[in-house]
Tab-separated table of C-alpha atoms in Angstrom:
chain	number	residue	atom	x	y	z
T	1	MET	CA	22.178	32.444	34.505
T	2	LYS	CA	25.914	32.315	35.099
T	3	ASP	CA	25.837	30.305	38.339
T	4	SER	CA	22.373	28.719	38.261
T	5	ILE	CA	21.354	25.522	36.483
T	6	LEU	CA	19.044	25.499	33.471
T	7	TYR	CA	16.957	22.326	33.657
T	8	LEU	CA	16.057	20.817	30.281
T	9	GLY	CA	13.010	18.642	29.694
T	10	PHE	CA	14.098	17.482	26.239
T	11	VAL	CA	14.571	13.936	24.920
T	12	PRO	CA	17.313	13.664	22.283
T	13	GLY	CA	16.884	11.432	19.239
T	14	GLU	CA	18.217	10.741	15.750
T	15	ASN	CA	15.568	10.220	13.088
T	16	PHE	CA	12.686	12.522	13.978
T	17	GLY	CA	12.415	16.298	14.186
T	18	TRP	CA	11.828	16.725	17.916
T	19	GLY	CA	14.664	14.350	18.741
T	20	ILE	CA	17.153	16.148	16.492
T	21	CYS	CA	16.048	19.557	17.762
T	22	SER	CA	16.370	18.408	21.374
T	23	ARG	CA	19.792	16.869	20.805
T	24	TYR	CA	21.247	20.039	19.339
T	25	LEU	CA	19.669	22.391	21.876
T	26	ILE	CA	21.023	20.262	24.730
T	27	ARG	CA	24.480	20.292	23.149
T	28	GLU	CA	24.619	24.021	22.433
T	29	LEU	CA	23.013	25.172	25.684
T	30	SER	CA	25.434	22.997	27.654
T	31	LYS	CA	28.352	24.868	26.078
T	32	LYS	CA	27.002	28.172	27.386
T	33	VAL	CA	25.443	27.538	30.807
T	34	ARG	CA	25.197	24.807	33.424
T	35	THR	CA	22.452	22.404	32.395
T	36	SER	CA	20.826	19.287	33.774
T	37	LEU	CA	18.429	16.937	32.005
T	38	VAL	CA	15.100	16.296	33.700
T	39	LEU	CA	15.267	12.862	32.065
T	40	ASN	CA	18.194	11.947	34.299
T	41	GLN	CA	16.564	12.993	37.566
T	42	ALA	CA	14.922	10.587	40.005
T	43	ASN	CA	11.293	9.971	39.085
T	44	GLN	CA	10.084	11.282	42.449
T	45	GLN	CA	11.691	14.679	41.965
T	46	ARG	CA	9.084	17.040	40.529
T	47	TYR	CA	10.414	20.467	41.503
T	48	PHE	CA	13.664	22.049	40.357
T	49	PRO	CA	14.978	25.144	42.129
T	50	SER	CA	15.822	27.087	38.976
T	51	LYS	CA	14.599	27.718	35.445
T	52	LEU	CA	13.076	24.756	33.612
T	53	ILE	CA	12.363	24.569	29.895
T	54	GLN	CA	10.618	21.545	28.465
T	55	SER	CA	8.962	20.247	25.324
T	56	LEU	CA	5.213	20.718	25.048
T	57	VAL	CA	3.915	17.724	23.171
T	58	ASN	CA	0.725	18.892	21.444
T	59	GLN	CA	-1.670	21.739	20.691
T	60	HIS	CA	-3.068	21.455	24.226
T	61	LEU	CA	0.364	22.582	25.495
T	62	ASP	CA	0.760	19.485	27.657
T	63	GLY	CA	4.267	19.202	29.086
T	64	LEU	CA	6.483	16.239	28.294
T	65	PHE	CA	7.250	15.955	32.026
T	66	LYS	CA	5.237	16.741	35.150
T	67	ALA	CA	8.256	18.563	36.526
T	68	ARG	CA	8.069	22.181	37.650
T	69	GLY	CA	10.783	24.763	38.079
T	70	GLU	CA	11.166	28.066	39.861
T	71	GLU	CA	10.445	29.529	36.424
T	72	ASN	CA	8.816	27.481	33.664
T	73	TYR	CA	9.228	27.694	29.904
T	74	GLY	CA	7.607	25.538	27.233
T	75	TYR	CA	8.788	24.959	23.652
T	76	VAL	CA	6.094	23.801	21.254
T	77	PHE	CA	5.432	22.768	17.653
T	78	PHE	CA	1.756	22.306	16.836
T	79	GLU	CA	-0.385	22.137	13.702
T	80	ASN	CA	-3.890	21.608	15.092
T	81	GLU	CA	-6.124	24.312	16.512
T	82	LEU	CA	-5.549	25.431	20.074
T	83	THR	CA	-8.178	24.576	22.683
T	84	GLU	CA	-9.514	25.786	26.013
T	85	ARG	CA	-7.104	23.339	27.600
T	86	SER	CA	-4.300	25.136	25.764
T	87	ILE	CA	-5.320	28.388	27.441
T	88	GLU	CA	-5.412	26.785	30.888
T	89	ASN	CA	-2.077	25.048	30.409
T	90	SER	CA	-0.441	28.244	29.154
T	91	LYS	CA	-1.008	29.782	32.589
T	92	LYS	CA	1.442	27.266	34.057
T	93	TYR	CA	4.322	28.802	32.100
T	94	ASP	CA	6.235	32.038	32.314
T	95	LEU	CA	6.664	31.880	28.550
T	96	ILE	CA	5.417	29.654	25.723
T	97	ILE	CA	7.933	29.509	22.883
T	98	ALA	CA	6.627	28.487	19.454
T	99	GLY	CA	8.737	26.936	16.714
T	100	SER	CA	7.607	29.480	14.112
T	101	THR	CA	6.079	32.923	13.747
T	102	TRP	CA	2.910	31.214	12.503
T	103	GLY	CA	2.734	29.245	15.769
T	104	ARG	CA	3.369	32.330	17.891
T	105	ASP	CA	0.635	34.218	16.019
T	106	LYS	CA	-1.832	31.365	16.594
T	107	LEU	CA	-1.038	31.501	20.324
T	108	LYS	CA	-1.647	35.238	20.465
T	109	GLU	CA	-4.894	34.911	18.489
T	110	LYS	CA	-6.071	32.568	21.251
T	111	GLY	CA	-5.188	35.151	23.890
T	112	ILE	CA	-1.959	33.430	24.949
T	113	LEU	CA	0.136	36.570	25.086
T	114	ASN	CA	3.064	35.138	27.051
T	115	SER	CA	4.443	33.723	23.783
T	116	GLU	CA	7.540	34.104	21.626
T	117	VAL	CA	9.352	32.443	18.692
T	118	LEU	CA	12.412	30.198	18.523
T	119	VAL	CA	13.336	29.033	15.018
T	120	GLN	CA	15.295	25.800	14.653
T	121	GLY	CA	18.830	25.683	13.319
T	122	ILE	CA	20.966	23.544	11.048
T	123	ASP	CA	24.305	21.899	11.733
T	124	PRO	CA	26.797	23.698	9.436
T	125	GLU	CA	29.266	20.836	9.802
T	126	LEU	CA	26.756	18.445	8.222
T	127	PHE	CA	24.801	20.738	5.914
T	128	TYR	CA	26.811	23.140	3.767
T	129	PRO	CA	26.802	24.032	0.052
T	130	ILE	CA	27.258	21.204	-2.432
T	131	LYS	CA	29.452	22.563	-5.202
T	132	GLU	CA	30.039	19.420	-7.269
T	133	GLU	CA	27.837	18.776	-10.291
T	134	LYS	CA	25.319	16.005	-9.722
T	135	GLY	CA	26.223	14.091	-12.857
T	136	GLY	CA	23.999	11.699	-14.776
T	137	ASP	CA	21.231	12.470	-17.242
T	138	SER	CA	18.192	12.152	-14.983
T	139	PHE	CA	16.387	15.086	-13.384
T	140	ILE	CA	15.860	13.951	-9.805
T	141	ILE	CA	13.314	15.506	-7.457
T	142	PHE	CA	13.845	15.110	-3.718
T	143	SER	CA	11.099	14.962	-1.117
T	144	GLY	CA	11.592	14.429	2.609
T	145	GLY	CA	9.394	14.163	5.673
T	146	LYS	CA	7.063	11.540	7.137
T	147	PHE	CA	4.537	10.215	4.613
T	148	GLU	CA	1.308	11.807	5.846
T	149	PHE	CA	-1.493	14.076	4.638
T	150	ARG	CA	-0.141	17.169	6.404
T	151	LYS	CA	3.164	17.033	4.556
T	152	GLY	CA	1.512	16.839	1.138
T	153	GLN	CA	3.285	13.889	-0.472
T	154	ASP	CA	-0.022	12.932	-2.099
T	155	ILE	CA	0.201	16.191	-4.066
T	156	ILE	CA	3.749	15.270	-5.084
T	157	LEU	CA	2.640	11.859	-6.366
T	158	ALA	CA	-0.216	13.423	-8.349
T	159	ALA	CA	2.164	15.983	-9.868
T	160	LEU	CA	4.781	13.318	-10.544
T	161	LYS	CA	2.303	11.241	-12.535
T	162	ILE	CA	1.709	14.220	-14.843
T	163	ILE	CA	5.388	15.144	-15.111
T	164	GLN	CA	6.683	11.619	-15.693
T	165	ALA	CA	4.166	11.131	-18.518
T	166	LYS	CA	5.857	14.054	-20.327
T	167	TYR	CA	9.510	13.609	-19.357
T	168	ARG	CA	11.085	10.164	-19.305
T	169	ASP	CA	14.188	11.361	-17.443
T	170	VAL	CA	12.382	12.613	-14.315
T	171	LEU	CA	12.785	10.523	-11.168
T	172	LEU	CA	11.648	11.000	-7.574
T	173	MET	CA	13.914	10.234	-4.630
T	174	ASN	CA	12.119	10.289	-1.307
T	175	ALA	CA	12.913	9.943	2.382
T	176	TRP	CA	9.336	9.401	3.578
T	177	TRP	CA	9.751	6.719	6.210
T	178	ASN	CA	7.038	7.143	8.843
T	179	TYR	CA	7.291	5.445	12.234
T	180	LEU	CA	3.766	6.585	13.214
T	181	PRO	CA	1.067	4.430	11.539
T	182	GLU	CA	-1.689	6.741	12.762
T	183	THR	CA	-0.303	9.764	10.903
T	184	MET	CA	0.448	7.724	7.787
T	185	ALA	CA	-3.192	6.599	7.792
T	186	THR	CA	-4.286	10.227	7.311
T	187	MET	CA	-3.416	9.746	3.621
T	188	ALA	CA	-6.744	7.938	3.343
T	189	GLY	CA	-8.280	11.429	3.281
T	190	SER	CA	-6.318	12.565	0.228
T	191	PRO	CA	-8.267	13.847	-2.778
T	192	TYR	CA	-5.321	12.958	-5.031
T	193	ILE	CA	-4.293	9.369	-4.330
T	194	LYS	CA	-5.728	5.997	-3.430
T	195	TYR	CA	-4.288	4.755	-0.166
T	196	GLU	CA	-4.008	1.319	1.378
T	197	THR	CA	-1.261	-0.451	3.287
T	198	LYS	CA	-0.018	-3.681	1.789
T	199	GLY	CA	3.446	-5.189	1.886
T	200	ALA	CA	5.968	-6.720	4.247
T	201	GLY	CA	8.304	-3.755	4.621
T	202	TRP	CA	8.607	-0.056	3.894
T	203	PRO	CA	9.724	-0.167	0.224
T	204	GLU	CA	7.186	-2.870	-0.604
T	205	MET	CA	4.409	-0.911	1.101
T	206	MET	CA	5.279	2.272	-0.789
T	207	ASN	CA	5.678	0.440	-4.111
T	208	HIS	CA	2.137	-0.853	-3.679
T	209	ILE	CA	0.878	2.725	-3.225
T	210	TYR	CA	2.755	3.828	-6.360
T	211	ARG	CA	1.257	1.022	-8.448
T	212	LEU	CA	-2.186	1.666	-7.013
T	213	ASN	CA	-1.932	5.200	-8.382
T	214	GLY	CA	-0.547	4.380	-11.817
T	215	LEU	CA	3.072	5.217	-11.024
T	216	ASP	CA	6.101	3.132	-11.971
T	217	PRO	CA	8.072	2.115	-8.832
T	218	GLY	CA	11.132	1.796	-11.073
T	219	ARG	CA	11.132	5.589	-11.471
T	220	ILE	CA	10.819	6.301	-7.759
T	221	ILE	CA	13.704	5.752	-5.340
T	222	THR	CA	12.266	4.972	-1.910
T	223	CYS	CA	14.951	5.365	0.730
T	224	PRO	CA	15.017	3.463	4.021
T	225	VAL	CA	15.729	5.327	7.254
T	226	ILE	CA	18.735	7.546	6.505
T	227	PRO	CA	21.077	8.503	9.364
T	228	HIS	CA	21.010	12.248	9.896
T	229	GLY	CA	24.698	12.565	9.101
T	230	ASN	CA	24.242	10.896	5.688
T	231	LEU	CA	21.516	13.167	4.328
T	232	ARG	CA	23.890	15.525	2.524
T	233	GLN	CA	25.161	12.587	0.454
T	234	LEU	CA	21.558	11.880	-0.512
T	235	PHE	CA	20.899	15.523	-1.419
T	236	LYS	CA	23.951	15.491	-3.726
T	237	GLN	CA	22.164	13.090	-6.054
T	238	THR	CA	19.172	15.382	-6.621
T	239	ASP	CA	18.306	18.518	-8.617
T	240	ILE	CA	15.496	20.121	-6.632
T	241	GLY	CA	13.508	19.555	-3.438
T	242	ILE	CA	9.748	19.890	-3.201
T	243	PHE	CA	7.820	20.751	-0.033
T	244	PRO	CA	4.085	21.372	-0.712
T	245	ASN	CA	3.316	20.983	2.993
T	246	ARG	CA	-0.200	21.823	4.074
T	247	CYS	CA	1.047	22.907	7.489
T	248	GLU	CA	4.300	23.153	9.423
T	249	GLY	CA	4.194	24.225	13.045
T	250	GLY	CA	7.948	24.660	12.936
T	251	THR	CA	10.158	25.741	10.073
T	252	ASN	CA	10.553	22.263	8.530
T	253	LEU	CA	13.996	20.933	9.356
T	254	ALA	CA	14.146	18.836	6.157
T	255	LEU	CA	13.542	21.977	4.085
T	256	MET	CA	16.168	23.958	6.003
T	257	GLU	CA	18.846	21.281	5.738
T	258	TYR	CA	18.232	20.806	2.017
T	259	MET	CA	18.469	24.554	1.403
T	260	ALA	CA	21.633	24.815	3.511
T	261	CYS	CA	23.280	22.444	1.023
T	262	GLY	CA	22.670	24.948	-1.770
T	263	LYS	CA	19.910	22.932	-3.397
T	264	PRO	CA	16.863	24.803	-4.776
T	265	VAL	CA	13.395	24.118	-3.403
T	266	ILE	CA	9.759	24.418	-4.386
T	267	ALA	CA	7.904	25.250	-1.176
T	268	ALA	CA	4.451	26.198	0.065
T	269	ASN	CA	4.620	29.850	1.080
T	270	ALA	CA	2.589	29.382	4.240
T	271	THR	CA	2.617	28.482	7.942
T	272	GLY	CA	6.091	27.791	9.383
T	273	HIS	CA	7.800	27.873	5.978
T	274	LYS	CA	7.301	31.641	5.817
T	275	ASP	CA	10.100	32.204	8.341
T	276	ILE	CA	12.551	30.611	5.899
T	277	VAL	CA	11.484	30.926	2.257
T	278	ASN	CA	11.103	34.022	0.095
T	279	GLU	CA	10.987	34.894	-3.601
T	280	ASN	CA	14.786	35.030	-3.825
T	281	ASN	CA	15.671	31.717	-2.177
T	282	ALA	CA	12.851	29.403	-3.321
T	283	LEU	CA	10.254	28.734	-5.995
T	284	LEU	CA	7.172	29.650	-4.008
T	285	LEU	CA	3.777	27.969	-4.120
T	286	ASN	CA	1.469	30.953	-3.636
T	287	ASN	CA	-1.837	29.629	-5.008
T	288	LEU	CA	-3.026	28.285	-1.689
T	289	GLY	CA	-6.573	27.467	-0.695
T	290	ASP	CA	-7.984	26.986	2.783
T	291	ILE	CA	-8.494	23.475	4.097
T	292	PHE	CA	-10.325	22.690	7.334
T	293	LEU	CA	-10.249	19.342	9.101
T	294	ASP	CA	-13.183	18.528	11.367
T	295	ASP	CA	-13.615	15.951	14.108
T	296	GLU	CA	-16.528	13.521	14.412
T	297	LYS	CA	-18.628	16.244	16.071
T	298	GLY	CA	-18.077	18.666	13.200
T	299	ARG	CA	-15.662	20.889	15.120
T	300	THR	CA	-12.710	22.303	13.197
T	301	VAL	CA	-9.515	20.818	14.605
T	302	ALA	CA	-7.079	22.084	11.971
T	303	ALA	CA	-6.982	25.034	9.552
T	304	TRP	CA	-4.244	24.543	6.963
T	305	LYS	CA	-3.336	25.657	3.441
T	306	GLU	CA	-3.897	23.562	0.316
T	307	PRO	CA	-1.330	23.935	-2.499
T	308	ASP	CA	-2.664	23.990	-6.046
T	309	LEU	CA	-1.728	20.903	-8.079
T	310	GLU	CA	-1.410	22.847	-11.336
T	311	GLU	CA	1.002	25.290	-9.723
T	312	VAL	CA	3.084	22.419	-8.343
T	313	VAL	CA	3.332	20.900	-11.838
T	314	SER	CA	4.170	24.319	-13.301
T	315	LYS	CA	6.997	24.910	-10.809
T	316	ILE	CA	8.501	21.477	-11.473
T	317	GLU	CA	8.403	22.149	-15.220
T	318	TYR	CA	10.019	25.553	-14.709
T	319	ALA	CA	12.810	23.932	-12.711
T	320	TYR	CA	13.253	21.219	-15.338
T	321	HIS	CA	13.707	23.771	-18.138
T	322	ASN	CA	15.709	26.373	-16.159
T	323	ARG	CA	18.472	24.498	-14.387
T	324	GLU	CA	20.985	27.345	-14.301
T	325	LYS	CA	18.391	29.702	-12.837
T	326	ILE	CA	17.396	27.290	-10.104
T	327	ARG	CA	21.053	26.752	-9.194
T	328	GLU	CA	21.252	30.480	-8.434
T	329	ILE	CA	18.132	30.179	-6.279
T	330	GLY	CA	19.835	27.321	-4.443
T	331	LYS	CA	22.906	29.473	-3.791
T	332	ASN	CA	20.686	32.201	-2.351
T	333	GLY	CA	19.081	29.654	-0.064
T	334	ALA	CA	22.433	28.401	1.204
T	335	ARG	CA	23.529	31.952	1.929
T	336	ASP	CA	20.337	32.671	3.878
T	337	LEU	CA	20.516	29.429	5.852
T	338	LYS	CA	23.976	30.299	7.161
T	339	GLU	CA	22.109	32.602	9.543
T	340	TYR	CA	20.262	29.656	11.105
T	341	THR	CA	22.521	27.505	13.273
T	342	TRP	CA	21.788	25.592	16.451
T	343	GLU	CA	24.303	27.793	18.249
T	344	LYS	CA	22.244	30.863	17.334
T	345	SER	CA	19.050	29.065	18.353
T	346	ALA	CA	20.585	28.377	21.769
T	347	ASP	CA	21.642	32.027	22.100
T	348	ARG	CA	18.120	33.126	21.225
T	349	LEU	CA	16.611	30.716	23.753
T	350	LEU	CA	18.877	31.964	26.528
T	351	SER	CA	18.030	35.574	25.714
T	352	LEU	CA	14.298	34.781	25.891
T	353	VAL	CA	14.702	33.067	29.254
T	354	CYS	CA	16.856	35.839	30.715
T	355	GLU	CA	14.738	38.693	29.357
T	356	ASN	CA	11.583	37.107	30.742
T	357	THR	CA	12.862	36.653	34.318
T	358	GLY	CA	10.608	38.364	36.827
T	359	LYS	CA	7.924	39.410	34.332
T	360	ARG	CA	5.177	37.321	35.950
């Protein structure tokens, strides 16, 4: 790839996973090879005389752009079941690259054998071990990620209600802002909380949901949109992170960044998380049931994992009573996450592209 151009069909952004991932991959790849963004090309230009890698936007493996290259690579994060359209679209690519081993395995189960894995990275200049003591008397739980059924914040609220009834010093700090009303509305299907939207802005809307479910908004800190570069300052104020996600097609950037700061986590040991968490670097949620989501015709469109509420409560209580032990778990996590940087992700991507040349 020394003299040729690698065309990139990525759109960089600041406050959502795909945008952050795209921004860092563009930056790191551009340090290593000649790159050009498809976004910056004239709209009429559909063919690029070199390798092209672009985002695939859903489980159907639809490309973000209609552009084609001499060789074509797609990078995808998906949580819903693959379809016949996925199979047809996969034939347009030399290689489909999933954001987790779970995603790659789902592709292969569907017969999409031209598939590989590229795990996301963290920025070690922004996310590195927090060594200062938090201070204060409260035990503060952190939760991040868009407020939606898939990410399991309804389970957190149900567990919090139980925990806060027993321990007056437990608070929740969340970064749940969701810019997609349609995914937020999936909380209406929760077996754990009542859901309705009411309120003029984000905090007011969330406070209504807390009250609706018997929770005190005064014991929950609802953050607005936090700039990516300020997250470490937020993490400093907390004792443990909780991620009972029902499914992650990638490796959960919020989880990775929190762990990189040396903070301990409680995490579902399933789907994309399994590339990152283990019994030494996290408190694992292992009591997982199967959950299937069907469409209006009764067809299964998603097959996820359902964390057990009692186990979530148990892990929070363990963390509350064993603060020195969980600090050691946090240190293990930070050590492990040093191996996951965007520079290494870019190296891995380039090796996949170069190794695959001429295979089809």
